[in-house]
Short mmCIF file of C-alpha atoms in Angstrom, two decimals:
data_model
loop_
_atom_site.label_atom_id
_atom_site.label_comp_id
_atom_site.label_asym_id
_atom_site.label_seq_id
_atom_site.Cartn_x
_atom_site.Cartn_y
_atom_site.Cartn_z
CA UNK A 1141 30.89 -28.90 17.01
CA UNK A 1142 28.41 -27.99 14.43
CA UNK A 1143 29.16 -29.36 10.89
CA UNK A 1144 28.89 -25.64 9.65
CA UNK A 1145 31.80 -23.11 9.58
CA UNK A 1146 30.95 -19.47 9.86
CA UNK A 1147 33.21 -17.43 7.50
CA UNK A 1148 33.66 -13.72 7.93
CA UNK A 1149 35.83 -11.05 6.32
CA UNK A 1150 36.68 -7.97 8.35
CA UNK A 1151 38.44 -4.58 8.15
CA UNK A 1152 38.28 -2.09 10.99
CA UNK A 1153 35.20 -3.63 12.58
CA UNK A 1154 36.10 -3.35 16.30
CA UNK A 1155 32.78 -1.50 16.93
CA UNK A 1156 30.79 -4.50 15.66
CA UNK A 1157 32.74 -7.71 15.70
CA UNK A 1158 32.62 -8.55 19.33
CA UNK A 1159 28.79 -8.44 19.49
CA UNK A 1160 28.65 -10.53 16.33
CA UNK A 1161 31.01 -13.22 17.62
CA UNK A 1162 29.39 -13.20 21.16
CA UNK A 1163 26.06 -14.06 19.65
CA UNK A 1164 27.44 -16.91 17.62
CA UNK A 1165 29.35 -18.61 20.54
CA UNK A 1166 26.45 -20.73 21.93
CA UNK A 1167 25.94 -22.28 18.46
CA UNK A 1168 29.32 -24.12 18.55
CA UNK A 1169 30.09 -23.15 14.89
CA UNK A 1170 33.70 -23.21 13.70
CA UNK A 1171 34.52 -19.48 13.29
CA UNK A 1172 36.86 -18.23 10.43
CA UNK A 1173 37.75 -14.54 10.45
CA UNK A 1174 39.76 -13.19 7.54
CA UNK A 1175 41.17 -9.73 8.20
CA UNK A 1176 41.87 -7.60 5.06
CA UNK A 1177 44.01 -4.91 6.62
CA UNK A 1178 42.59 -3.59 9.96
CA UNK A 1179 44.41 -0.91 11.94
CA UNK A 1180 42.09 -1.01 14.92
CA UNK A 1181 41.33 -3.85 17.50
CA UNK A 1182 39.48 -6.13 15.04
CA UNK A 1183 42.02 -8.96 15.07
CA UNK A 1184 42.62 -8.73 18.80
CA UNK A 1185 38.87 -9.08 19.50
CA UNK A 1186 38.48 -11.89 16.94
CA UNK A 1187 41.34 -13.92 18.67
CA UNK A 1188 39.26 -13.96 21.82
CA UNK A 1189 36.57 -16.06 20.10
CA UNK A 1190 38.53 -18.14 17.61
CA UNK A 1191 42.02 -19.31 16.87
CA UNK A 1192 41.19 -19.23 13.10
CA UNK A 1193 42.10 -15.68 12.29
CA UNK A 1194 43.83 -15.21 8.91
CA UNK A 1195 45.17 -12.27 6.94
CA UNK A 1196 44.29 -11.53 3.22
CA UNK A 1197 45.92 -8.76 1.18
CA UNK A 1198 43.02 -6.63 -0.16
CA UNK A 1199 42.81 -6.63 -3.97
CA UNK A 1200 39.50 -4.78 -4.61
CA UNK A 1201 37.66 -8.11 -5.02
CA UNK A 1202 35.22 -9.08 -2.39
CA UNK A 1203 34.68 -12.53 -3.89
CA UNK A 1204 38.41 -13.34 -3.70
CA UNK A 1205 38.38 -12.45 0.03
CA UNK A 1206 35.19 -14.57 0.57
CA UNK A 1207 36.47 -17.50 -1.30
CA UNK A 1208 39.75 -17.35 0.62
CA UNK A 1209 37.85 -17.48 3.91
CA UNK A 1210 35.80 -20.54 2.65
CA UNK A 1211 39.05 -22.36 1.88
CA UNK A 1212 40.19 -21.92 5.49
CA UNK A 1213 37.14 -23.80 6.87
CA UNK A 1214 37.29 -27.38 8.18
CA UNK A 1215 33.64 -28.12 7.18
CA UNK A 1216 32.24 -28.19 3.62
CA UNK A 1217 29.07 -26.39 4.65
CA UNK A 1218 29.85 -22.67 5.20
CA UNK A 1219 27.78 -19.77 6.40
CA UNK A 1220 29.07 -16.35 5.46
CA UNK A 1221 28.06 -13.32 7.49
CA UNK A 1222 29.20 -9.77 8.05
CA UNK A 1223 30.57 -8.27 11.24
CA UNK A 1224 27.56 -6.04 11.69
CA UNK A 1225 25.02 -8.91 11.51
CA UNK A 1226 23.97 -10.20 14.91
CA UNK A 1227 22.24 -13.53 15.36
CA UNK A 1228 18.78 -13.13 16.79
CA UNK A 1229 17.13 -16.60 16.33
CA UNK A 1230 18.42 -20.07 15.41
CA UNK A 1231 16.96 -23.58 15.24
CA UNK A 1232 20.11 -25.63 15.05
CA UNK A 1233 18.49 -29.06 15.04
CA UNK A 1234 16.25 -28.10 12.11
CA UNK A 1235 19.23 -26.41 10.41
CA UNK A 1236 21.38 -29.59 10.43
CA UNK A 1237 18.41 -31.63 9.12
CA UNK A 1238 18.13 -29.33 6.17
CA UNK A 1239 21.76 -29.94 5.15
CA UNK A 1240 20.72 -33.49 3.96
CA UNK A 1241 19.91 -33.45 0.24
CA UNK A 1242 20.45 -29.81 -0.32
CA UNK A 1243 24.16 -30.02 -1.43
CA UNK A 1244 23.88 -27.87 -4.59
CA UNK A 1245 21.40 -25.44 -3.11
CA UNK A 1246 21.90 -22.16 -1.21
CA UNK A 1247 20.36 -21.56 2.22
CA UNK A 1248 18.62 -18.29 2.74
CA UNK A 1249 18.88 -16.55 6.08
CA UNK A 1250 16.47 -13.85 7.22
CA UNK A 1251 18.06 -10.47 7.80
CA UNK A 1252 16.24 -7.65 9.59
CA UNK A 1253 17.34 -4.19 8.57
CA UNK A 1254 16.35 -1.04 10.51
CA UNK A 1255 15.25 2.09 8.71
CA UNK A 1256 13.16 5.17 9.34
CA UNK A 1257 9.73 6.16 7.76
CA UNK A 1258 8.39 9.69 8.60
CA UNK A 1259 10.90 9.78 11.54
CA UNK A 1260 9.55 6.47 12.87
CA UNK A 1261 12.01 3.53 13.12
CA UNK A 1262 10.81 0.38 11.37
CA UNK A 1263 12.34 -2.86 10.10
CA UNK A 1264 12.72 -4.36 6.61
CA UNK A 1265 13.17 -8.15 6.41
CA UNK A 1266 14.91 -9.85 3.53
CA UNK A 1267 16.06 -13.30 2.54
CA UNK A 1268 19.79 -13.53 1.58
CA UNK A 1269 21.70 -16.61 0.31
CA UNK A 1270 24.49 -17.24 2.75
CA UNK A 1271 24.70 -21.06 3.55
CA UNK A 1272 26.24 -23.28 0.88
CA UNK A 1273 28.38 -26.39 0.36
CA UNK A 1274 31.81 -25.32 -1.05
CA UNK A 1275 32.02 -28.43 -3.16
CA UNK A 1276 29.14 -27.06 -5.27
CA UNK A 1277 29.18 -23.32 -4.85
CA UNK A 1278 31.51 -20.24 -4.47
CA UNK A 1279 31.40 -16.52 -4.69
CA UNK A 1280 31.40 -14.47 -7.86
CA UNK A 1281 31.47 -10.76 -8.45
CA UNK A 1282 34.08 -8.22 -7.21
CA UNK A 1283 31.47 -6.21 -5.22
CA UNK A 1284 28.11 -7.14 -3.84
CA UNK A 1285 29.21 -10.69 -4.45
CA UNK A 1286 26.87 -13.58 -5.02
CA UNK A 1287 26.87 -17.23 -4.25
CA UNK A 1288 26.89 -19.12 -7.51
CA UNK A 1289 27.26 -22.78 -8.56
CA UNK A 1290 30.66 -23.97 -9.67
CA UNK A 1291 29.04 -25.60 -12.78
CA UNK A 1292 27.53 -22.27 -13.89
CA UNK A 1293 23.90 -23.39 -13.24
CA UNK A 1294 21.49 -21.20 -11.31
CA UNK A 1295 21.45 -22.50 -7.69
CA UNK A 1296 18.18 -23.50 -6.15
CA UNK A 1297 17.46 -22.09 -2.72
CA UNK A 1298 15.99 -23.20 0.58
CA UNK A 1299 14.93 -21.20 3.65
CA UNK A 1300 16.92 -21.83 6.85
CA UNK A 1301 15.95 -21.08 10.44
CA UNK A 1302 18.53 -18.34 11.18
CA UNK A 1303 17.62 -14.68 11.62
CA UNK A 1304 20.20 -11.89 11.93
CA UNK A 1305 19.75 -8.31 12.90
CA UNK A 1306 21.76 -5.91 10.57
CA UNK A 1307 23.21 -3.19 12.70
CA UNK A 1308 24.64 -1.50 9.69
CA UNK A 1309 25.18 1.88 11.19
CA UNK A 1310 27.91 3.96 9.55
CA UNK A 1311 28.56 7.65 9.67
CA UNK A 1312 27.50 9.75 6.55
CA UNK A 1313 31.18 10.16 5.50
CA UNK A 1314 31.84 6.38 5.82
CA UNK A 1315 28.64 5.68 3.89
CA UNK A 1316 29.61 8.01 1.06
CA UNK A 1317 33.17 6.57 0.99
CA UNK A 1318 31.86 2.99 0.80
CA UNK A 1319 29.31 3.84 -1.89
CA UNK A 1320 31.89 5.67 -3.97
CA UNK A 1321 34.35 2.70 -3.70
CA UNK A 1322 31.56 0.24 -4.57
CA UNK A 1323 30.42 2.33 -7.51
CA UNK A 1324 33.95 2.11 -9.10
CA UNK A 1325 34.04 -1.61 -8.60
CA UNK A 1326 30.50 -2.11 -9.96
CA UNK A 1327 31.23 -0.01 -12.98
CA UNK A 1328 34.38 -2.11 -13.65
CA UNK A 1329 32.27 -5.33 -13.27
CA UNK A 1330 29.75 -3.86 -15.78
CA UNK A 1331 32.54 -3.10 -18.26
CA UNK A 1332 33.97 -6.66 -17.90
CA UNK A 1333 30.75 -8.57 -17.92
CA UNK A 1334 28.26 -6.54 -19.81
CA UNK A 1335 24.67 -5.64 -18.93
CA UNK A 1336 23.38 -7.48 -15.88
CA UNK A 1337 20.11 -6.93 -13.92
CA UNK A 1338 21.94 -7.58 -10.66
CA UNK A 1339 24.76 -5.12 -11.38
CA UNK A 1340 22.23 -2.52 -12.36
CA UNK A 1341 20.31 -3.20 -9.17
CA UNK A 1342 23.40 -2.71 -7.07
CA UNK A 1343 24.26 0.51 -8.93
CA UNK A 1344 20.84 1.79 -8.07
CA UNK A 1345 21.30 0.79 -4.41
CA UNK A 1346 24.54 2.69 -4.30
CA UNK A 1347 23.20 5.87 -5.79
CA UNK A 1348 20.25 5.67 -3.26
CA UNK A 1349 22.92 5.56 -0.46
CA UNK A 1350 24.41 8.70 -2.08
CA UNK A 1351 20.90 10.29 -2.24
CA UNK A 1352 21.18 10.59 -5.99
CA UNK A 1353 17.54 9.32 -6.60
CA UNK A 1354 17.52 10.36 -10.31
CA UNK A 1355 20.53 8.16 -11.10
CA UNK A 1356 19.20 5.28 -8.84
CA UNK A 1357 15.93 5.35 -10.75
CA UNK A 1358 17.86 5.32 -14.05
CA UNK A 1359 19.87 2.18 -13.16
CA UNK A 1360 16.86 0.34 -11.66
CA UNK A 1361 15.00 0.92 -14.90
CA UNK A 1362 17.90 -0.45 -16.91
CA UNK A 1363 17.91 -3.59 -14.77
CA UNK A 1364 14.15 -3.97 -15.10
CA UNK A 1365 14.33 -3.47 -18.85
CA UNK A 1366 16.48 -6.67 -19.11
CA UNK A 1367 13.29 -8.71 -18.12
CA UNK A 1368 15.00 -10.41 -15.10
CA UNK A 1369 13.09 -13.12 -13.28
CA UNK A 1370 10.33 -11.44 -11.17
CA UNK A 1371 10.47 -14.36 -8.68
CA UNK A 1372 14.05 -13.38 -7.77
CA UNK A 1373 14.24 -11.49 -4.48
CA UNK A 1374 16.48 -8.77 -5.80
CA UNK A 1375 14.21 -8.11 -8.76
CA UNK A 1376 11.19 -7.67 -6.43
CA UNK A 1377 13.24 -5.26 -4.34
CA UNK A 1378 14.41 -3.46 -7.43
CA UNK A 1379 10.83 -3.08 -8.76
CA UNK A 1380 9.46 -1.69 -5.47
CA UNK A 1381 12.48 0.61 -4.83
CA UNK A 1382 12.25 1.92 -8.40
CA UNK A 1383 8.63 2.71 -7.68
CA UNK A 1384 9.54 4.70 -4.48
CA UNK A 1385 12.28 6.58 -6.33
CA UNK A 1386 9.85 7.81 -8.92
CA UNK A 1387 7.35 8.76 -6.27
CA UNK A 1388 10.06 10.82 -4.53
CA UNK A 1389 10.81 12.44 -7.99
CA UNK A 1390 7.03 13.12 -8.35
CA UNK A 1391 6.98 11.05 -11.61
CA UNK A 1392 3.77 9.25 -10.76
CA UNK A 1393 2.67 8.33 -14.29
CA UNK A 1394 6.02 6.79 -14.96
CA UNK A 1395 5.85 4.96 -11.63
CA UNK A 1396 2.46 3.52 -12.67
CA UNK A 1397 4.31 1.37 -15.33
CA UNK A 1398 5.23 -1.01 -12.44
CA UNK A 1399 1.63 -2.04 -12.60
CA UNK A 1400 2.72 -4.31 -15.45
CA UNK A 1401 4.20 -6.55 -12.74
CA UNK A 1402 1.02 -6.78 -10.76
CA UNK A 1403 0.30 -10.37 -11.65
CA UNK A 1404 3.83 -11.48 -10.67
CA UNK A 1405 4.21 -9.45 -7.46
CA UNK A 1406 0.72 -8.96 -5.93
CA UNK A 1407 1.37 -11.79 -3.58
CA UNK A 1408 3.67 -9.36 -1.77
CA UNK A 1409 2.18 -6.82 0.70
CA UNK A 1410 5.03 -4.44 -0.11
CA UNK A 1411 4.04 -4.27 -3.81
CA UNK A 1412 0.32 -3.96 -3.17
CA UNK A 1413 0.96 -1.22 -0.58
CA UNK A 1414 3.15 0.56 -3.11
CA UNK A 1415 0.36 0.50 -5.65
CA UNK A 1416 -1.90 1.99 -2.95
CA UNK A 1417 0.56 4.83 -2.36
CA UNK A 1418 0.72 5.50 -6.12
CA UNK A 1419 -3.11 5.66 -6.40
CA UNK A 1420 -3.21 7.97 -3.38
CA UNK A 1421 -0.61 10.27 -4.99
CA UNK A 1422 -2.67 10.48 -8.11
CA UNK A 1423 -5.85 11.26 -6.11
CA UNK A 1424 -7.52 7.92 -6.99
CA UNK A 1425 -8.65 7.38 -3.45
CA UNK A 1426 -11.05 4.49 -3.94
CA UNK A 1427 -8.40 2.41 -5.70
CA UNK A 1428 -5.87 3.31 -3.10
CA UNK A 1429 -8.12 2.10 -0.25
CA UNK A 1430 -8.74 -1.11 -2.12
CA UNK A 1431 -5.02 -1.77 -2.45
CA UNK A 1432 -4.28 -0.91 1.17
CA UNK A 1433 -7.04 -3.20 2.35
CA UNK A 1434 -5.77 -5.97 0.15
CA UNK A 1435 -2.30 -5.53 1.63
CA UNK A 1436 -3.60 -6.09 5.12
CA UNK A 1437 -4.69 -9.59 4.03
CA UNK A 1438 -1.26 -10.68 2.80
CA UNK A 1439 1.39 -12.46 4.83
CA UNK A 1440 4.39 -12.00 2.60
CA UNK A 1441 6.22 -8.79 3.17
CA UNK A 1442 9.69 -7.18 3.66
CA UNK A 1443 8.86 -3.78 5.17
CA UNK A 1444 7.26 -3.96 8.52
CA UNK A 1445 3.81 -2.47 8.65
CA UNK A 1446 2.93 -2.52 4.96
CA UNK A 1447 0.23 -5.17 5.80
CA UNK A 1448 -0.93 -3.65 9.02
CA UNK A 1449 -0.45 -0.24 10.67
CA UNK A 1450 1.02 1.58 7.70
CA UNK A 1451 -1.64 0.49 5.29
CA UNK A 1452 -4.36 1.36 7.87
CA UNK A 1453 -2.73 4.78 8.54
CA UNK A 1454 -2.95 5.67 4.81
CA UNK A 1455 -6.62 4.55 4.73
CA UNK A 1456 -7.34 6.71 7.69
CA UNK A 1457 -5.48 9.74 5.97
CA UNK A 1458 -7.61 9.35 2.91
CA UNK A 1459 -10.85 9.31 4.93
CA UNK A 1460 -9.75 12.29 6.88
CA UNK A 1461 -8.83 14.16 3.63
CA UNK A 1462 -12.28 13.35 2.17
CA UNK A 1463 -14.06 14.41 5.35
CA UNK A 1464 -15.18 11.03 6.58
CA UNK A 1465 -13.95 11.64 10.12
CA UNK A 1466 -15.59 8.67 11.93
CA UNK A 1467 -14.03 6.23 9.32
CA UNK A 1468 -10.70 8.02 9.73
CA UNK A 1469 -10.75 7.61 13.58
CA UNK A 1470 -11.73 3.98 13.19
CA UNK A 1471 -8.70 3.27 10.98
CA UNK A 1472 -6.31 5.38 13.03
CA UNK A 1473 -7.41 3.07 16.00
CA UNK A 1474 -6.49 0.00 13.85
CA UNK A 1475 -2.90 1.27 13.76
CA UNK A 1476 -2.37 0.30 17.40
CA UNK A 1477 0.66 2.21 19.03
CA UNK A 1478 1.98 3.51 15.71
CA UNK A 1479 2.98 6.99 16.94
CA UNK A 1480 1.80 9.07 13.92
CA UNK A 1481 -1.69 7.47 14.22
CA UNK A 1482 -1.78 7.93 18.00
CA UNK A 1483 -0.87 11.56 17.66
CA UNK A 1484 -3.44 12.17 14.80
CA UNK A 1485 -6.22 10.44 16.77
CA UNK A 1486 -5.42 12.57 19.81
CA UNK A 1487 -5.60 15.72 17.72
CA UNK A 1488 -8.94 14.65 16.11
CA UNK A 1489 -10.52 13.86 19.50
CA UNK A 1490 -9.80 17.37 20.93
#
């Protein structure tokens, strides 16, 4: 058996949990499933894969449920995942080596999230802290809970060789129900704990889920105004998503204020690509092209295509708009099999 226990909480997840557990089986992890009140086949399916299925009375506090699941583990090292996260890649030998000397630190998995851009499916990758030693860390926060150190210090992090695909599909009604529930819990957290960049970030995320872009932008700005650490993954995401919200609201001049973070974030293709989009919206085409070209030379990114076909597609679009058709065609060709580029190239060649 691996020295790692996988701890999961579940409620009415019979459409996801089997695939999740099936993918984990070859890894020989101890599996802990804590059910918080399912009325479907979740418990029945979980019992096919583990004899460690427990029940927890839901109390509107995700951290309480998470910490209860951690307490049921036989190992001190625990990996927490959700039922709709499916293991894609794992290097178990390297993973076990990394446990040595990293006791107070949090291991960051890679999670690939599907999304759509202009009707084309794409993937956004993110690093999330999910592996920790329970003698040093636990969960805090009633919703969108975070792994924190027991001594109150900020935990260091290290990357671990585990990649998960986040299925994450829910119906629009379920999505709205979850977002509404989470908003109530987040606002309660805010009332108890006071202003927090992370809570403001999650409020923004929830309003995005509810398609209330105006309120999402409002809470992202409140989070950014607290001068949170720009090296933190959630702050980078908040900055970039804030920019896209303002673009959607056509507040381009306000969006340009994120340029103040250029020095901190210009190592990320996502941020440089976003600056290119902003310059393009403002009609500053030379500056836009320079940013998109810079993005194609960067290797750190979350959204697939920002350092390749999406950046090249925008350069091609600018060249087409300004009448430089041969340059436009050359950049559409650089997009490979990206469908909008293939279609545009076909139209230009007729």
